[in-house]
Coordinates of C-alpha atoms in Angstrom, one line a residue:
X1 CA -2.4 -83.4 47.6
X2 CA -4.3 -83.6 44.4
X3 CA -2.0 -80.9 42.9
X4 CA 1.1 -82.9 43.9
X5 CA -0.3 -86.0 42.3
X6 CA -1.2 -84.1 39.2
X7 CA 2.3 -82.6 38.8
X8 CA 3.9 -86.1 39.2
X9 CA 1.6 -87.6 36.6
X10 CA 2.2 -84.7 34.2
X11 CA 5.9 -85.0 34.6
X12 CA 5.8 -88.8 34.1
X13 CA 3.7 -88.6 30.9
X14 CA 5.8 -85.8 29.5
X15 CA 8.9 -87.8 30.1
X16 CA 7.3 -90.8 28.5
X17 CA 6.4 -88.8 25.4
X18 CA 9.9 -87.5 25.0
X19 CA 11.7 -90.7 25.7
X20 CA 11.0 -92.5 22.3
X21 CA 12.2 -89.4 20.4
X22 CA 15.3 -89.3 22.4
X23 CA 16.1 -93.0 22.1
X24 CA 15.3 -92.9 18.4
X25 CA 17.9 -90.2 17.9
X26 CA 20.6 -91.9 19.9
X27 CA 21.5 -95.3 21.3
X28 CA 20.8 -95.8 25.0
X29 CA 24.6 -95.8 25.7
X30 CA 25.2 -92.6 23.8
X31 CA 22.1 -91.0 25.5
X32 CA 23.5 -91.8 29.0
X33 CA 26.9 -90.4 28.1
X34 CA 25.4 -87.1 26.9
X35 CA 23.5 -86.4 30.0
X36 CA 25.1 -83.5 31.9
X37 CA 24.4 -83.5 35.7
X38 CA 24.9 -80.4 37.9
X39 CA 23.4 -78.9 41.0
X40 CA 24.0 -77.6 44.4
X41 CA 23.4 -78.4 48.1
X42 CA 22.9 -75.6 50.6
X43 CA 22.4 -75.5 54.3
X44 CA 21.5 -72.3 56.1
X45 CA 20.7 -71.0 59.6
X46 CA 18.9 -67.8 60.7
X47 CA 18.6 -66.4 64.2
X48 CA 16.5 -63.3 64.8
X49 CA 15.7 -61.1 67.9
X50 CA 13.1 -58.4 68.0
X51 CA 13.1 -55.7 70.7
X52 CA 9.8 -53.6 70.6
X53 CA 9.6 -50.2 72.1
X54 CA 8.5 -50.7 75.7
X55 CA 6.9 -47.3 75.9
X56 CA 4.6 -47.9 72.9
X57 CA 4.2 -51.7 72.4
X58 CA 4.3 -53.1 76.0
X59 CA 5.8 -56.4 74.8
X60 CA 8.8 -58.3 75.8
X61 CA 11.7 -59.1 73.4
X62 CA 11.3 -62.2 71.3
X63 CA 13.7 -64.5 69.4
X64 CA 13.3 -67.1 66.7
X65 CA 15.3 -69.5 64.6
X66 CA 15.1 -70.9 61.1
X67 CA 17.1 -73.8 59.7
X68 CA 16.9 -74.6 56.0
X69 CA 18.3 -77.3 53.7
X70 CA 18.1 -77.2 49.9
X71 CA 19.2 -79.4 47.1
X72 CA 19.0 -78.8 43.4
X73 CA 19.7 -81.5 40.8
X74 CA 19.9 -80.4 37.2
X75 CA 20.0 -82.7 34.2
X76 CA 20.5 -81.5 30.6
X77 CA 20.8 -83.6 27.5
X78 CA 20.8 -83.0 23.7
X79 CA 17.9 -84.8 21.9
X80 CA 18.5 -83.9 18.3
X81 CA 20.6 -81.3 16.5
X82 CA 19.7 -77.9 18.1
X83 CA 17.3 -79.3 20.7
X84 CA 18.2 -79.8 24.3
X85 CA 16.0 -80.9 27.3
X86 CA 16.6 -79.6 30.8
X87 CA 15.0 -80.9 34.0
X88 CA 15.7 -79.5 37.5
X89 CA 14.5 -81.1 40.7
X90 CA 14.3 -79.1 44.0
X91 CA 14.2 -80.5 47.5
X92 CA 13.8 -77.9 50.3
X93 CA 13.2 -78.4 54.0
X94 CA 12.7 -75.5 56.4
X95 CA 12.2 -75.7 60.2
X96 CA 11.3 -72.7 62.3
X97 CA 10.3 -69.2 61.4
X98 CA 11.6 -65.6 61.3
X99 CA 9.9 -62.4 60.3
X100 CA 9.7 -61.7 56.5
X101 CA 11.3 -65.1 55.5
X102 CA 9.0 -68.1 54.6
X103 CA 8.7 -70.5 57.6
X104 CA 8.5 -74.3 58.1
X105 CA 7.8 -76.3 55.0
X106 CA 9.0 -79.4 53.1
X107 CA 9.1 -79.4 49.4
X108 CA 10.1 -81.8 46.6
X109 CA 9.2 -80.9 43.1
X110 CA 10.2 -80.6 39.5
X111 CA 11.4 -77.0 39.6
X112 CA 12.3 -76.5 36.0
X113 CA 11.4 -78.6 32.9
X114 CA 11.9 -77.1 29.5
X115 CA 13.3 -77.6 26.1
X116 CA 15.6 -75.2 24.3
X117 CA 16.0 -75.1 20.5
X118 CA 18.6 -73.1 18.5
X119 CA 17.4 -72.3 15.0
X120 CA 19.8 -73.3 12.3
X121 CA 21.7 -70.6 10.5
X122 CA 20.5 -68.1 13.1
X123 CA 21.4 -66.9 16.6
X124 CA 17.8 -67.4 17.8
X125 CA 17.1 -69.5 20.9
X126 CA 13.6 -70.8 21.8
X127 CA 13.0 -72.0 25.4
X128 CA 9.6 -73.6 26.1
X129 CA 8.4 -75.0 29.4
X130 CA 8.7 -74.3 33.1
X131 CA 11.7 -72.0 33.7
X132 CA 13.2 -68.8 35.3
X133 CA 11.4 -65.8 33.9
X134 CA 14.7 -63.8 33.8
X135 CA 13.4 -60.2 33.5
X136 CA 14.4 -57.0 35.4
X137 CA 11.0 -57.1 37.3
X138 CA 11.6 -60.6 38.7
X139 CA 14.0 -62.2 41.2
X140 CA 13.8 -65.9 41.4
X141 CA 10.3 -66.3 39.9
X142 CA 9.6 -69.5 38.0
X143 CA 6.8 -69.7 35.4
X144 CA 5.5 -71.8 32.6
X145 CA 5.7 -70.3 29.1
X146 CA 8.2 -69.5 26.4
X147 CA 11.2 -67.2 25.9
X148 CA 12.7 -66.3 22.5
X149 CA 16.1 -64.6 22.3
X150 CA 18.0 -63.3 19.3
X151 CA 21.6 -62.3 19.0
X152 CA 21.9 -61.6 15.2
X153 CA 22.7 -58.0 15.8
X154 CA 26.3 -57.9 17.2
X155 CA 26.4 -56.8 20.8
X156 CA 22.6 -56.9 21.3
X157 CA 20.2 -59.5 22.7
X158 CA 16.5 -59.1 21.9
X159 CA 13.9 -61.1 24.0
X160 CA 10.2 -61.9 23.8
X161 CA 8.6 -63.8 26.7
X162 CA 5.1 -65.0 27.6
X163 CA 4.4 -66.8 30.9
X164 CA 1.6 -67.8 33.2
X165 CA 1.6 -68.9 36.9
X166 CA 4.5 -67.1 38.5
X167 CA 6.0 -69.0 41.4
X168 CA 8.8 -68.6 43.9
X169 CA 11.3 -70.9 45.5
X170 CA 8.5 -72.3 47.8
X171 CA 6.6 -73.5 44.7
X172 CA 3.6 -71.5 46.0
X173 CA 1.6 -69.4 43.6
X174 CA 3.0 -66.0 43.7
X175 CA 1.3 -63.4 45.9
X176 CA -1.9 -61.7 44.9
X177 CA -2.5 -58.0 44.6
X178 CA -3.0 -56.8 48.1
X179 CA -6.4 -55.8 49.5
X180 CA -8.4 -56.3 46.3
X181 CA -12.2 -56.3 46.8
X182 CA -12.6 -58.4 43.7
X183 CA -12.8 -62.1 43.0
X184 CA -9.8 -64.4 42.7
X185 CA -9.5 -63.7 39.0
X186 CA -7.3 -60.7 40.0
X187 CA -4.7 -62.8 41.7
X188 CA -1.4 -62.8 39.9
X189 CA -1.4 -66.6 39.8
X190 CA -4.3 -66.4 37.3
X191 CA -2.8 -63.8 35.1
X192 CA -0.5 -63.9 32.1
X193 CA 2.8 -62.0 31.8
X194 CA 4.1 -60.7 28.5
X195 CA 7.4 -59.0 28.0
X196 CA 9.8 -57.7 25.4
X197 CA 13.3 -56.5 26.0
X198 CA 16.5 -55.3 24.4
X199 CA 20.0 -55.4 26.0
X200 CA 23.2 -54.2 24.4
X201 CA 25.5 -51.2 24.0
X202 CA 25.6 -47.9 22.3
X203 CA 29.3 -47.3 22.1
X204 CA 30.7 -47.6 25.6
X205 CA 27.3 -47.3 27.3
X206 CA 25.6 -50.6 28.1
X207 CA 21.8 -50.3 28.0
X208 CA 18.8 -52.4 29.0
X209 CA 15.1 -51.7 28.1
X210 CA 12.2 -53.9 29.0
X211 CA 8.4 -53.6 28.8
X212 CA 6.4 -56.0 30.9
X213 CA 2.7 -56.5 31.3
X214 CA 0.7 -58.6 33.8
X215 CA -2.7 -59.0 32.0
X216 CA -5.4 -56.7 33.5
X217 CA -3.1 -55.8 36.4
X218 CA -0.2 -53.5 35.4
X219 CA 2.1 -52.5 32.6
X220 CA 5.7 -51.6 33.5
X221 CA 8.6 -50.2 31.5
X222 CA 12.2 -50.5 32.8
X223 CA 15.3 -48.7 31.4
X224 CA 18.9 -48.9 32.6
X225 CA 22.2 -47.3 31.4
X226 CA 25.7 -47.7 32.6
X227 CA 29.0 -46.0 32.1
X228 CA 32.4 -46.9 33.4
X229 CA 36.1 -46.1 33.1
X230 CA 39.4 -47.4 34.5
X231 CA 41.6 -44.8 36.1
X232 CA 45.0 -45.8 37.4
X233 CA 43.9 -49.3 38.3
X234 CA 40.5 -48.2 39.7
X235 CA 37.2 -49.2 38.0
X236 CA 34.9 -46.2 38.3
X237 CA 31.3 -46.4 37.1
X238 CA 27.7 -45.1 37.4
X239 CA 24.4 -46.8 36.8
X240 CA 21.0 -45.1 36.2
X241 CA 17.6 -46.7 36.3
X242 CA 14.0 -45.7 35.5
X243 CA 10.8 -47.6 35.9
X244 CA 7.2 -46.6 35.5
X245 CA 4.2 -48.8 36.5
X246 CA 0.7 -48.2 35.0
X247 CA -2.0 -49.9 37.0
X248 CA -5.1 -51.2 35.2
X249 CA -8.1 -48.8 35.7
X250 CA -10.3 -51.5 37.2
X251 CA -7.6 -52.5 39.7
X252 CA -7.4 -48.8 40.8
X253 CA -11.1 -48.8 41.4
X254 CA -11.2 -52.0 43.4
X255 CA -8.0 -51.6 45.4
X256 CA -5.7 -49.0 47.0
X257 CA -3.2 -49.3 44.2
X258 CA -2.1 -46.6 41.7
X259 CA 0.5 -45.7 39.1
X260 CA 4.1 -45.3 40.3
X261 CA 7.5 -44.1 39.1
X262 CA 10.9 -45.2 40.2
X263 CA 14.3 -43.5 39.7
X264 CA 17.7 -44.9 40.8
X265 CA 21.3 -44.0 40.6
X266 CA 24.4 -45.9 41.9
X267 CA 28.1 -44.9 41.7
X268 CA 30.9 -47.4 42.3
X269 CA 34.7 -47.4 42.6
X270 CA 37.0 -50.3 43.2
X271 CA 40.0 -52.4 42.4
X272 CA 41.2 -55.9 43.2
X273 CA 41.2 -55.2 46.9
X274 CA 38.5 -52.8 47.7
X275 CA 35.2 -51.6 46.1
X276 CA 32.4 -49.3 47.3
X277 CA 29.0 -48.4 46.0
X278 CA 26.8 -45.5 47.0
X279 CA 23.2 -45.2 45.7
X280 CA 19.9 -43.3 45.9
X281 CA 16.5 -44.4 44.8
X282 CA 13.2 -42.6 44.7
X283 CA 9.7 -44.1 44.3
X284 CA 6.5 -42.1 44.1
X285 CA 3.0 -43.5 43.8
X286 CA 0.1 -41.3 42.8
X287 CA -2.5 -40.3 45.4
X288 CA -0.4 -41.8 48.3
X289 CA -1.5 -45.3 47.3
X290 CA 0.4 -48.6 46.8
X291 CA 2.7 -49.0 43.9
X292 CA 3.9 -52.1 42.0
X293 CA 7.3 -51.4 40.4
X294 CA 8.9 -54.8 40.9
X295 CA 7.1 -58.2 40.8
X296 CA 9.2 -59.8 43.5
X297 CA 11.6 -58.4 46.1
X298 CA 14.1 -56.1 44.3
X299 CA 14.3 -57.7 40.9
X300 CA 17.2 -56.1 39.0
X301 CA 16.7 -52.7 40.8
X302 CA 19.5 -50.9 42.6
X303 CA 19.6 -52.1 46.3
X304 CA 21.7 -52.9 49.3
X305 CA 21.3 -54.6 52.7
X306 CA 19.6 -57.8 53.5
X307 CA 16.3 -57.6 55.5
X308 CA 15.2 -54.2 54.1
X309 CA 14.2 -55.7 50.8
X310 CA 11.6 -57.8 52.5
X311 CA 9.9 -54.8 54.2
X312 CA 6.7 -53.9 52.5
X313 CA 6.4 -50.2 51.9
X314 CA 10.2 -49.8 52.1
X315 CA 11.2 -51.9 49.0
X316 CA 10.3 -51.6 45.3
X317 CA 7.5 -54.2 45.4
X318 CA 4.3 -53.0 46.8
X319 CA 5.7 -49.7 48.1
X320 CA 3.5 -47.0 49.5
X321 CA 3.3 -43.3 48.8
X322 CA 6.7 -41.7 48.5
X323 CA 9.9 -43.7 49.3
X324 CA 13.4 -42.3 49.4
X325 CA 16.4 -44.7 49.9
X326 CA 20.1 -44.0 50.1
X327 CA 22.9 -46.5 50.9
X328 CA 26.6 -47.1 50.9
X329 CA 28.1 -50.6 50.6
X330 CA 31.7 -51.7 50.8
X331 CA 33.6 -54.9 50.0
X332 CA 37.2 -55.8 50.9
X333 CA 39.1 -58.7 49.6
X334 CA 41.5 -60.0 52.2
X335 CA 44.4 -60.9 49.9
X336 CA 46.5 -63.0 52.4
X337 CA 43.5 -65.3 52.6
X338 CA 42.5 -66.1 49.1
X339 CA 38.8 -66.1 48.5
X340 CA 37.8 -64.2 51.7
X341 CA 35.7 -61.0 51.2
X342 CA 34.4 -58.8 54.0
X343 CA 31.4 -56.5 53.7
X344 CA 29.6 -53.6 55.3
X345 CA 26.3 -52.0 54.2
X346 CA 24.3 -49.1 55.5
X347 CA 20.7 -48.4 54.2
X348 CA 18.4 -45.6 55.1
X349 CA 14.8 -45.4 54.0
X350 CA 12.2 -42.6 54.4
X351 CA 8.6 -43.3 53.5
X352 CA 5.7 -40.8 53.6
X353 CA 2.1 -41.7 53.2
X354 CA -0.7 -39.3 54.3
X355 CA -0.1 -38.7 58.0
X356 CA 2.2 -41.7 58.6
X357 CA 5.9 -41.3 58.2
X358 CA 8.4 -44.1 58.4
X359 CA 12.2 -43.7 59.0
X360 CA 14.0 -47.0 58.9
X361 CA 17.6 -48.0 58.6
X362 CA 19.7 -51.2 58.3
X363 CA 23.3 -51.9 59.0
X364 CA 24.9 -55.1 57.8
X365 CA 28.3 -56.6 58.4
X366 CA 29.4 -60.0 57.0
X367 CA 31.7 -61.9 54.7
X368 CA 32.0 -64.8 52.4
X369 CA 34.7 -67.3 51.8
X370 CA 35.3 -69.2 48.6
X371 CA 37.1 -72.3 49.6
X372 CA 37.3 -73.5 46.0
X373 CA 35.2 -73.4 42.8
X374 CA 32.6 -75.7 44.3
X375 CA 32.4 -74.9 48.0
X376 CA 31.7 -71.5 49.6
X377 CA 30.5 -70.0 52.8
X378 CA 28.6 -66.8 53.6
X379 CA 27.5 -65.0 56.8
X380 CA 26.0 -61.7 57.7
X381 CA 24.6 -59.9 60.7
X382 CA 21.8 -57.3 60.2
X383 CA 20.5 -54.6 62.5
X384 CA 17.2 -53.2 61.3
X385 CA 15.5 -50.2 63.1
X386 CA 12.1 -48.8 62.3
X387 CA 11.6 -45.4 64.0
X388 CA 8.2 -44.8 62.4
X389 CA 5.8 -42.2 63.7
X390 CA 2.4 -43.3 64.9
X391 CA 3.6 -47.0 65.0
X392 CA 5.7 -49.0 67.5
X393 CA 9.4 -48.6 67.3
X394 CA 11.1 -51.9 66.3
X395 CA 14.7 -53.0 66.7
X396 CA 15.4 -56.3 64.8
X397 CA 18.7 -58.1 64.6
X398 CA 19.2 -61.1 62.3
X399 CA 22.1 -63.5 62.0
X400 CA 22.6 -65.7 58.9
X401 CA 25.1 -68.4 58.0
X402 CA 25.1 -70.7 55.0
X403 CA 27.3 -73.2 53.2
X404 CA 26.8 -74.0 49.6
X405 CA 28.4 -76.8 47.5
X406 CA 28.1 -76.9 43.7
X407 CA 28.7 -79.8 41.5

């Protein structure tokens, strides 16, 4: 409760400090006209059924539901030449619970609050405040800090970032390093993140290189290269990725974590009607321990499926031992019905750690319908099977539907 009051007071005082500068730069009428309002409203439903192996687990089947509503309101306004203020409010209400997805909660908060300033006579942009981290290692993480981007070199974007307190959509402090036998000062929420990146092209090959460091926890390097051609109306391309994680020596001593390496490749082919992807990823953590390649879910890493990315030990965040993944994913645009796309994904994961072997697979079918630029619908049905040795066999089916309206 105290934290909520503190955030409200902090937001109020920050707004009060900025208001005189804003009104001094423009009249009130002009100020109101310049405010740009956008956002989205989303409603979603999950239904999940779990069928344990009766020969190993001796439990009955179980089912659960989750209903969620989310609204985002974003306001952006110029203050003075080159300076813009952005505030984003988030309302989220969840009722119910399913495995691997956050359960019941209600949240109302200032989700993003930052200022962005473009340097005169330069293509340098400075963003300061609470914002999306926007790095290959993160998915929807929010953090407080700064981001500087520069586009002076044609075709390239250079970035420098520094953040503290990584948070997810639930506004909760992001998860801590698992099973540490140390004090709370090793939790990610108490650590700083620094990163530097470069994105651009060498000829016809787009590239991305990032180095990220969570202070006293891990240092990661990420590299990606793509190549594509168009042949008789078909877009054909291949993507290669590499990531290495170097865990802090003290963390190695106090936990079951160690250095890890990730390799990924994905080939795709498609046209206006049909496209398909096939990919393979490999992660190896030294001494059969836990690795820390991504900082949340799958980040910008090659992936497919829906529920697989939430499975610890089978995804790129907090993976264990040696993990091999291959997948194929297809999309078909139904041209007679403009905006309708059908999908099918198959993902297979093998994980080996000491004497425990996991063999899991997921099959997903679904579709999305874009009614117009503002309203779209999405649905999918996932069947996840875990046929691991020495552990109970699990069959998990999950249905999801959502409607989203943007304004």
